[in-house]
Amino acid sequence: MTYRPLAALAAALCLCAAARAERIGDVDTAFQWLGRDHDIVVEAFDDPGVQGVTCYLSRARKGGVKGTLGLAEDRAEASIACVQTGPIAFPAPIPRQQQVFSERISLVFKRLRVVRMADPARNALVYLSYSDKLIDGSPQNSVTAVAVPRQMAIPVK
């Protein structure tokens, strides 16, 4: 009995899973009389399609009563740094461009997103963070890249 179809299905399901961020820490930026303070949050998530790559996001988070209740709209600015945290491996071929992270930063219409882009010519993975809004997104963005060892080709589908 062969288990290859089952292994392929498991790898595909792993790729479809959304990355979840783990809070690393935060710093206060402004005191608020009611509710939590305004702060900068640092979170980490592992790339769901590439083993051995972790991305760190920092972003401003509003406090006060609205922020504490989840009603405030956070700023569009975010910073990203992705690093190799273990041996890089590709369980399955990756798309040339794929969203690997998304998180709500307002009550309904605004999201922080991270897109991974494969650059096979330079053997690198490029990660772009940005925010979008239903009507009017923000051009503010941040980019980082992770070099893949030269002896390992990036399997792009």
XYZ file of C-alpha atoms in Angstrom:
157
model
C 0.000 0.000 0.000
C 1.380 3.435 -0.928
C 1.075 6.506 1.268
C 2.218 9.104 -1.304
C -1.312 10.419 -2.090
C -1.974 10.783 1.640
C 1.351 12.602 2.166
C 0.595 14.938 -0.756
C -2.828 15.723 0.702
C -1.333 16.437 4.133
C 1.259 18.790 2.577
C -1.480 20.614 0.635
C -3.557 21.054 3.788
C -0.532 22.496 5.603
C -0.076 25.044 2.820
C -3.723 26.110 3.046
C -3.534 26.692 6.781
C -3.292 30.337 7.740
C -0.288 31.376 9.766
C -1.066 32.414 13.333
C 1.042 35.038 15.023
C 2.595 34.505 18.437
C 3.029 37.610 20.563
C 6.707 38.177 21.380
C 6.280 41.415 23.337
C 5.062 45.003 23.325
C 6.075 48.475 24.477
C 3.798 51.320 25.589
C 3.900 54.476 23.477
C 1.188 56.630 25.093
C -0.659 56.536 28.393
C -4.473 56.304 28.276
C -6.666 57.186 31.274
C -9.283 54.599 30.326
C -8.533 51.273 28.699
C -5.142 49.940 27.697
C -2.299 52.218 26.582
C -1.326 52.735 22.937
C 1.524 50.339 22.181
C 3.738 48.695 19.605
C 3.274 44.931 19.368
C 5.899 42.497 18.087
C 4.564 39.161 16.798
C 6.160 36.166 15.085
C 4.774 33.614 12.665
C 6.345 30.712 10.795
C 5.873 30.618 7.026
C 3.250 27.883 6.504
C 4.741 26.833 3.136
C 8.471 27.016 3.869
C 9.993 25.220 6.836
C 12.774 27.077 8.637
C 11.570 30.665 7.992
C 10.064 32.866 10.712
C 8.737 36.397 10.167
C 8.582 39.095 12.834
C 6.007 41.876 12.516
C 5.879 45.062 14.544
C 2.843 47.310 14.402
C 1.160 50.091 16.323
C -1.989 49.215 18.259
C -4.426 51.814 19.575
C -5.528 51.664 23.171
C -8.096 53.650 25.081
C -11.685 52.516 25.416
C -12.142 51.869 21.664
C -8.895 49.906 21.419
C -9.697 47.832 24.487
C -13.120 46.947 23.045
C -11.694 46.166 19.601
C -13.448 49.120 17.945
C -10.389 51.255 17.130
C -8.761 51.258 13.709
C -5.023 50.617 14.015
C -2.552 52.526 11.855
C -1.520 51.061 8.511
C 2.211 51.063 9.250
C 3.904 47.770 10.005
C 7.487 46.568 9.815
C 8.607 43.054 8.889
C 11.812 41.053 9.210
C 11.993 37.409 8.149
C 14.916 35.168 9.072
C 16.071 31.609 8.652
C 15.459 29.884 11.997
C 16.260 26.331 10.899
C 17.079 24.305 7.812
C 14.987 25.596 4.898
C 12.766 22.943 3.332
C 9.895 23.018 0.859
C 7.315 20.293 1.619
C 5.638 21.065 -1.734
C 6.143 23.507 -4.622
C 5.112 27.064 -3.697
C 3.255 29.625 -5.810
C 5.341 32.470 -7.230
C 3.267 34.807 -5.023
C 1.109 33.830 -2.042
C -0.481 35.494 0.978
C 0.993 33.818 4.067
C -0.471 35.965 6.861
C -3.543 38.131 7.439
C -4.824 39.832 10.580
C -7.682 42.241 11.230
C -6.579 45.754 12.285
C -10.002 47.421 12.407
C -13.479 46.281 13.357
C -14.503 45.269 9.828
C -12.707 46.605 6.764
C -8.947 46.817 7.348
C -6.393 43.968 7.378
C -2.634 43.627 7.770
C -1.321 41.186 5.165
C 1.990 39.495 4.372
C 2.671 38.151 0.884
C 5.564 35.823 0.054
C 7.116 36.183 -3.407
C 9.572 33.645 -4.798
C 12.606 35.050 -6.640
C 14.169 31.936 -8.224
C 16.680 34.007 -10.243
C 18.316 35.208 -7.012
C 17.334 32.153 -4.945
C 15.483 34.280 -2.405
C 12.101 34.543 -0.743
C 10.747 38.098 -0.503
C 8.125 39.013 2.107
C 5.977 42.162 1.756
C 3.787 43.520 4.557
C 1.017 46.026 3.829
C -2.496 46.887 4.910
C -5.599 47.111 2.813
C -8.991 48.595 3.368
C -12.248 47.863 1.542
C -12.364 51.292 -0.137
C -8.950 52.893 0.318
C -5.796 50.903 1.115
C -2.468 52.330 2.213
C 0.701 52.494 0.110
C 2.815 52.128 3.259
C 4.658 48.827 3.227
C 7.722 46.995 4.418
C 9.810 44.344 2.665
C 12.384 41.766 3.718
C 14.088 38.833 2.017
C 15.489 35.454 3.052
C 18.280 33.931 0.996
C 17.827 30.263 0.145
C 21.066 28.233 -0.067
C 22.350 28.140 -3.681
C 22.411 24.349 -3.812
C 18.632 24.277 -3.133
C 16.358 25.384 -5.968
C 13.072 27.038 -4.970
C 10.296 24.724 -6.226
C 7.835 27.120 -7.869
C 4.561 25.879 -9.293
